[in-house]
Amino acid sequence: LDDQRYILEQILSLLDTHPVDAVLLAGDLYDKPVPPAEAVRLLDWFLTALSARRLPVFAISGNHDSADRIAFGAALLQNSRVYVSPVFSGAPQPICLADEHGPVDVYLLPFLKPASVRHVWPDEPIESYNDALAWVLDHCSPDPARRSVLVAHQFVAGAASCESEEPSVGGIDWVDAALFHKFDYVALGHLHSPQKVGRDTLRYCGTPLKYSFSEAHQHKSITFVDLGEKGCVDISTAPLTPLHDLRELRGSYMELTDRRNYEGTAVDDYLHITLTDEQDIPDALARLRKNGVKTFIATGRPPVHLPYLHALDGIPFDGYVTMNGQYCYLADGELLYTKYIPAASLQTLLPYIEKEQLSVGFVGKDLCRFNLINDLSRDFAKKLELGAGDVAALIQHEDIYQLSAFLPPEK
């Protein structure tokens, strides 16, 4: 959060030196449907700071957000000229601004799934993301004589993605860039890399921070759009400098542990290090710790399983990245980061798990409980002294970070 507040303060400073008429936030205001309280307070502070500058703000919910939570209080926020996308109920309606060239209509379109659009138009043949967006935009008719801006959050075919985005199988969530042809400018969210898609005026601004090492070589920026007379759009960017950068290093153990190689560099950056040694390094961890390097272990296993990993006995780690990054903490127990599976998602999965009679372990911080134990999971459950029980009740009062499914070959 310190990194995020730092970059938001930088954005506010840029807005103070580059006066604008409005600010567009193209979704993923949070990274999860139920964000932590600290993240909510940070967004509240940022929106309040924008409103204090008398700037209209246009924001939509993204695929990581809860549309209902983002839309809470939207009618009240309008009084402060903070316009938030409602839960999808039909084609978006324009919000009008004006300047010396005339009116500008702004349309807010939250992240769309086919099911959301079928709910509004149940009799229409809407099967794909492309079908859904096409149907909605067919019912959205900007005045061709007026300038129009659409704020949207979709994966447009032809755009470059990275590991930070959640991939879809076979590109089922892709939409055609041609669907946006009615709008003078389309402000897109979803992909982390700043880029245009086809025409200059169909653009992802990208994230203000790097969120995975696949973004290490990206240059983050804020996008400024100058709408002149109808048909005249000028686009520029201003670079953003993070509090801590993400960098990649590669070399031998001796090179990477030589302090002289770090002189004059930002030693508090986040580093992804690749060792090129082909032989094992004797006492590597002890030598790292002697040089003041903190060592963490990264594992797919939960904390409750670590005592059974005897290969770790006697190794003094400074911290643990467990459950594939879902639960991270220091050796003294201080919590660094958690990301649990929303209870609503688990409730959606339960009927399928029960119907197929699958053996699935529901893994929390200090527990792992199976819905049922069968021939596939019996040895594992016995080794770790695990049992089965009412997981429907469990997920109501325990945070679940991981599912361990024991599947037959045909699954």
XYZ file of C-alpha atoms in Angstrom:
411
model
C 0.000 0.000 0.000
C 2.924 2.358 0.581
C 3.947 1.835 -3.050
C 0.398 2.505 -4.217
C -0.030 5.681 -2.161
C 3.345 6.934 -3.440
C 2.305 6.496 -7.081
C -1.143 8.029 -6.465
C 0.506 11.085 -4.887
C 2.683 11.302 -7.996
C -0.416 11.188 -10.205
C -1.988 14.015 -8.185
C 1.190 16.077 -8.623
C 1.065 15.497 -12.387
C -2.559 16.631 -12.458
C -1.559 19.793 -10.598
C 1.082 20.609 -13.233
C -0.953 19.355 -16.243
C -4.474 20.779 -15.756
C -7.226 18.480 -17.052
C -11.015 18.598 -17.305
C -11.753 15.073 -16.017
C -10.111 11.871 -14.779
C -11.015 8.399 -16.127
C -10.434 5.222 -14.067
C -10.961 2.193 -16.307
C -11.687 -0.550 -13.774
C -9.893 -2.852 -11.337
C -10.036 -0.213 -8.656
C -9.205 -3.113 -6.331
C -7.477 -6.446 -6.921
C -10.232 -8.567 -5.383
C -14.045 -8.454 -4.969
C -13.746 -8.015 -1.183
C -10.771 -5.669 -0.738
C -9.021 -5.121 2.595
C -10.058 -2.083 4.617
C -6.680 -0.420 4.006
C -7.251 -0.521 0.232
C -10.742 0.938 0.617
C -9.368 3.806 2.705
C -6.658 4.477 0.119
C -9.168 4.712 -2.744
C -11.390 6.934 -0.607
C -8.427 9.257 0.015
C -7.578 9.382 -3.714
C -11.141 10.108 -4.852
C -11.473 12.778 -2.173
C -8.221 14.387 -3.346
C -9.500 14.437 -6.941
C -12.828 15.890 -5.870
C -11.053 18.584 -3.827
C -9.402 19.681 -7.091
C -12.913 20.072 -8.555
C -12.185 17.381 -11.137
C -15.008 15.200 -12.448
C -14.057 11.546 -11.984
C -15.432 8.711 -14.139
C -14.815 5.202 -12.769
C -15.998 1.711 -13.692
C -15.738 -1.721 -12.103
C -13.315 -4.243 -13.607
C -13.111 -8.019 -13.606
C -11.340 -8.038 -10.209
C -13.930 -5.758 -8.606
C -17.344 -6.466 -7.164
C -19.683 -4.417 -9.369
C -22.170 -4.098 -6.498
C -19.571 -2.821 -4.038
C -18.106 -0.344 -6.535
C -21.611 0.955 -7.312
C -22.476 1.484 -3.626
C -23.311 5.139 -3.000
C -23.015 6.028 -6.698
C -26.044 8.337 -6.623
C -24.596 10.262 -3.678
C -21.144 10.468 -5.254
C -22.624 12.160 -8.323
C -23.232 15.230 -6.165
C -19.428 15.491 -5.854
C -19.037 14.861 -9.607
C -17.633 11.378 -8.980
C -19.455 9.185 -11.503
C -19.292 5.426 -10.899
C -20.642 2.727 -13.209
C -23.810 1.062 -11.900
C -24.321 -2.690 -11.802
C -24.996 -3.584 -15.429
C -28.683 -3.267 -16.306
C -28.571 -2.182 -19.949
C -26.737 0.024 -22.407
C -24.852 2.882 -20.688
C -26.310 6.383 -20.781
C -24.168 9.455 -21.552
C -22.859 11.836 -18.922
C -22.329 15.202 -20.565
C -19.373 17.548 -20.159
C -18.735 20.683 -22.193
C -15.803 22.860 -23.295
C -15.119 25.540 -25.884
C -15.666 22.992 -28.682
C -19.077 21.896 -27.443
C -20.448 18.874 -25.556
C -18.569 15.635 -24.768
C -20.597 12.541 -23.884
C -18.913 10.063 -21.527
C -20.221 6.474 -21.342
C -19.338 4.144 -18.453
C -19.395 0.424 -19.266
C -18.344 -1.931 -16.440
C -16.666 -5.264 -17.138
C -19.128 -7.422 -19.070
C -19.675 -11.158 -19.021
C -22.111 -12.893 -21.389
C -24.272 -13.983 -18.429
C -24.697 -10.359 -17.313
C -26.001 -9.349 -20.721
C -28.228 -12.431 -21.089
C -29.816 -11.492 -17.776
C -30.970 -8.191 -19.319
C -31.848 -9.656 -22.748
C -32.745 -13.297 -21.991
C -34.223 -14.004 -25.424
C -31.156 -12.993 -27.419
C -28.480 -15.462 -28.687
C -25.601 -14.129 -26.566
C -22.953 -16.838 -26.125
C -19.538 -15.144 -26.152
C -17.909 -12.035 -24.706
C -17.869 -10.613 -28.229
C -21.614 -11.292 -28.617
C -22.275 -9.581 -25.286
C -20.314 -6.428 -26.062
C -21.677 -6.236 -29.602
C -25.263 -6.410 -28.359
C -24.724 -3.747 -25.704
C -22.950 -1.328 -28.044
C -25.629 -1.883 -30.707
C -28.024 -0.420 -28.143
C -25.699 2.474 -27.386
C -25.990 5.208 -30.006
C -23.687 8.200 -29.512
C -24.717 11.315 -31.409
C -22.370 11.331 -34.445
C -22.292 15.140 -34.354
C -20.966 15.185 -30.760
C -17.690 13.953 -29.306
C -18.016 10.721 -27.342
C -15.769 8.824 -24.915
C -16.281 5.251 -23.718
C -14.659 3.872 -20.565
C -14.581 0.047 -20.756
C -12.810 -2.960 -19.275
C -12.414 -5.846 -21.737
C -9.693 -7.882 -23.453
C -9.522 -6.516 -27.004
C -8.151 -8.967 -29.573
C -4.710 -7.979 -30.812
C -3.572 -6.403 -27.538
C -0.440 -7.680 -25.797
C -0.962 -9.333 -22.411
C 1.455 -10.518 -19.724
C 1.505 -12.933 -16.776
C -0.275 -10.426 -14.529
C -3.576 -10.890 -16.349
C -5.714 -13.956 -15.761
C -5.612 -15.957 -19.020
C -8.673 -17.496 -20.645
C -8.727 -20.793 -22.458
C -8.676 -20.232 -26.214
C -9.177 -16.483 -25.878
C -12.878 -16.827 -25.079
C -12.940 -13.395 -23.428
C -11.520 -11.538 -26.442
C -13.635 -8.871 -28.129
C -13.252 -7.310 -31.572
C -11.698 -3.832 -31.709
C -14.118 -2.900 -34.506
C -17.022 -2.924 -32.038
C -15.833 0.411 -30.602
C -15.972 2.321 -33.906
C -18.755 4.713 -32.787
C -16.610 6.436 -30.157
C -14.044 9.183 -30.631
C -11.922 7.808 -27.803
C -12.070 4.525 -25.880
C -10.305 4.404 -22.485
C -9.619 0.727 -21.805
C -8.722 -1.089 -18.618
C -7.812 -4.747 -17.961
C -4.366 -5.183 -19.527
C -1.332 -3.935 -17.602
C 0.812 -2.727 -20.494
C 0.150 0.785 -21.903
C -0.697 0.336 -25.589
C -2.997 1.193 -28.434
C -5.039 -1.497 -30.195
C -5.304 -0.775 -33.903
C -6.165 2.919 -33.935
C -4.487 5.450 -31.644
C -7.783 6.340 -29.970
C -8.460 2.788 -28.715
C -6.024 2.622 -25.840
C -5.057 0.856 -22.630
C -3.415 3.288 -20.231
C -1.874 0.333 -18.336
C -1.411 0.005 -14.592
C 0.466 2.722 -12.689
C 2.645 0.077 -10.985
C 4.301 -3.176 -12.054
C 2.457 -6.118 -10.520
C 4.590 -9.044 -11.727
C 8.092 -9.569 -13.061
C 6.625 -10.104 -16.539
C 6.172 -6.306 -16.409
C 9.769 -5.601 -15.358
C 10.670 -4.013 -18.707
C 7.482 -1.990 -19.102
C 7.487 1.785 -18.714
C 4.461 2.889 -16.693
C 2.773 6.184 -17.441
C -0.336 8.317 -17.139
C -2.220 9.039 -20.379
C -3.399 12.547 -21.274
C -6.097 12.856 -23.968
C -6.827 16.238 -25.553
C -10.176 16.317 -27.352
C -10.274 19.153 -29.833
C -13.004 19.659 -32.362
C -14.870 16.559 -33.556
C -12.315 14.178 -35.072
C -9.276 15.855 -33.477
C -7.718 13.814 -30.661
C -4.201 14.344 -29.324
C -2.656 11.738 -26.979
C 0.427 12.098 -24.804
C 1.870 10.332 -21.769
C 3.857 11.280 -18.682
C 6.150 8.699 -17.054
C 5.535 7.359 -13.557
C 8.429 6.494 -11.247
C 7.692 3.908 -8.524
C 8.888 3.981 -4.951
C 10.445 0.541 -5.556
C 11.044 -0.739 -9.080
C 10.825 -4.363 -10.236
C 14.097 -5.508 -11.794
C 15.571 -8.758 -13.080
C 19.146 -9.869 -12.372
C 21.023 -12.831 -13.795
C 24.440 -14.193 -12.876
C 26.452 -16.639 -10.836
C 26.132 -16.960 -7.092
C 29.490 -15.249 -6.572
C 28.528 -12.340 -8.828
C 25.116 -11.845 -7.278
C 26.393 -11.923 -3.681
C 29.263 -9.503 -4.293
C 28.221 -6.210 -2.677
C 30.401 -4.248 -5.110
C 27.997 -5.128 -7.929
C 25.218 -3.218 -6.146
C 27.063 0.025 -5.516
C 25.083 2.953 -6.919
C 21.936 0.861 -7.493
C 18.555 1.001 -5.760
C 19.090 -1.797 -3.271
C 15.494 -1.592 -1.999
C 13.968 -2.488 -5.382
C 12.077 -5.758 -5.840
C 14.446 -8.181 -7.585
C 13.874 -11.373 -9.546
C 17.189 -13.227 -9.517
C 18.209 -16.076 -11.836
C 21.253 -18.109 -10.820
C 23.359 -19.365 -13.735
C 25.491 -21.815 -11.708
C 25.246 -25.368 -13.038
C 26.532 -26.929 -9.790
C 25.025 -26.839 -6.299
C 26.328 -24.065 -4.059
C 27.491 -25.480 -0.693
C 25.915 -23.671 2.273
C 24.276 -21.197 -0.105
C 21.555 -20.083 2.328
C 23.982 -19.647 5.225
C 26.285 -17.553 3.045
C 23.391 -15.384 1.888
C 22.291 -14.746 5.458
C 25.868 -13.913 6.447
C 25.819 -11.218 3.742
C 22.610 -9.778 5.191
C 20.281 -11.216 2.524
C 16.866 -12.278 3.811
C 15.765 -15.686 2.552
C 12.194 -16.816 1.994
C 10.832 -20.163 0.912
C 8.126 -20.230 -1.759
C 5.882 -23.287 -1.790
C 2.484 -24.406 -2.982
C 1.864 -25.978 0.421
C -0.039 -24.262 3.239
C 1.516 -23.374 6.601
C -0.242 -26.318 8.250
C 1.754 -28.750 6.059
C 5.226 -27.249 6.553
C 6.044 -29.250 9.709
C 5.770 -32.410 7.585
C 8.454 -31.193 5.133
C 11.464 -32.601 6.969
C 13.834 -31.401 4.256
C 13.327 -27.928 5.773
C 14.277 -28.971 9.297
C 17.002 -26.784 10.728
C 16.896 -24.195 7.903
C 16.259 -20.714 9.393
C 14.123 -18.910 6.806
C 13.190 -15.253 7.311
C 9.755 -15.712 5.811
C 7.365 -17.936 3.935
C 5.442 -17.500 0.682
C 2.891 -20.316 0.912
C -0.044 -21.638 -1.087
C 1.483 -20.255 -4.309
C 1.520 -16.725 -2.911
C -1.929 -16.758 -1.314
C -0.555 -16.518 2.241
C 2.772 -14.811 3.002
C 4.309 -14.144 6.415
C 7.559 -13.544 8.295
C 9.254 -16.065 10.561
C 8.023 -14.138 13.611
C 4.426 -14.573 12.404
C 3.878 -11.052 11.011
C 1.442 -11.302 8.099
C 2.622 -9.744 4.804
C -0.112 -10.611 2.301
C -3.194 -12.811 1.960
C -5.627 -13.508 -0.835
C -8.425 -15.950 -0.047
C -10.969 -17.497 -2.394
C -14.294 -15.623 -2.144
C -16.940 -17.676 -0.333
C -19.354 -17.039 -3.214
C -16.939 -18.753 -5.621
C -16.630 -21.754 -3.301
C -20.409 -21.990 -2.985
C -20.648 -22.022 -6.771
C -18.189 -24.937 -6.962
C -19.729 -27.084 -4.213
C -22.686 -28.480 -6.209
C -20.349 -29.659 -8.977
C -17.896 -31.188 -6.480
C -20.740 -33.045 -4.757
C -22.382 -34.152 -8.005
C -19.126 -35.587 -9.357
C -18.183 -37.088 -5.963
C -14.733 -35.476 -6.138
C -12.372 -35.558 -3.173
C -11.266 -31.970 -2.545
C -9.246 -30.545 0.325
C -10.333 -27.069 1.451
C -7.189 -25.420 2.755
C -7.079 -22.578 5.263
C -4.210 -21.106 7.243
C -4.260 -23.764 9.989
C -6.507 -26.440 8.554
C -7.226 -28.695 5.624
C -10.574 -30.475 5.511
C -11.891 -32.784 2.807
C -15.490 -32.958 1.704
C -14.900 -36.702 1.365
C -11.909 -39.027 1.389
C -11.689 -41.718 -1.283
C -9.064 -44.087 -2.717
C -7.310 -41.211 -4.475
C -6.875 -39.032 -1.381
C -6.730 -41.612 1.417
C -2.927 -41.990 1.627
C -2.393 -38.224 1.539
C -5.025 -37.593 4.201
C -3.624 -40.331 6.429
C -0.043 -39.069 6.152
C -1.063 -35.541 7.181
C -3.713 -36.700 9.677
C -6.545 -34.974 7.821
C -10.260 -35.671 8.038
C -13.493 -35.037 6.174
C -16.446 -32.936 7.263
C -19.083 -30.350 6.396
C -17.174 -27.992 4.090
C -20.348 -25.996 3.313
C -20.363 -24.865 6.940
C -16.583 -24.480 7.000
C -16.460 -21.879 4.228
C -18.980 -19.712 6.084
C -16.549 -18.943 8.911
C -13.049 -19.804 7.639
C -10.982 -18.119 4.926
C -10.050 -20.708 2.297
C -6.902 -19.992 0.291
C -6.493 -23.129 -1.783
C -8.337 -26.178 -3.091
C -6.493 -29.495 -3.431
C -8.475 -31.733 -5.761
C -7.686 -35.427 -6.169
C -8.988 -36.268 -9.620
C -9.228 -39.540 -11.536
C -7.359 -39.669 -14.878
C -10.506 -38.979 -16.931
C -10.935 -35.645 -15.100
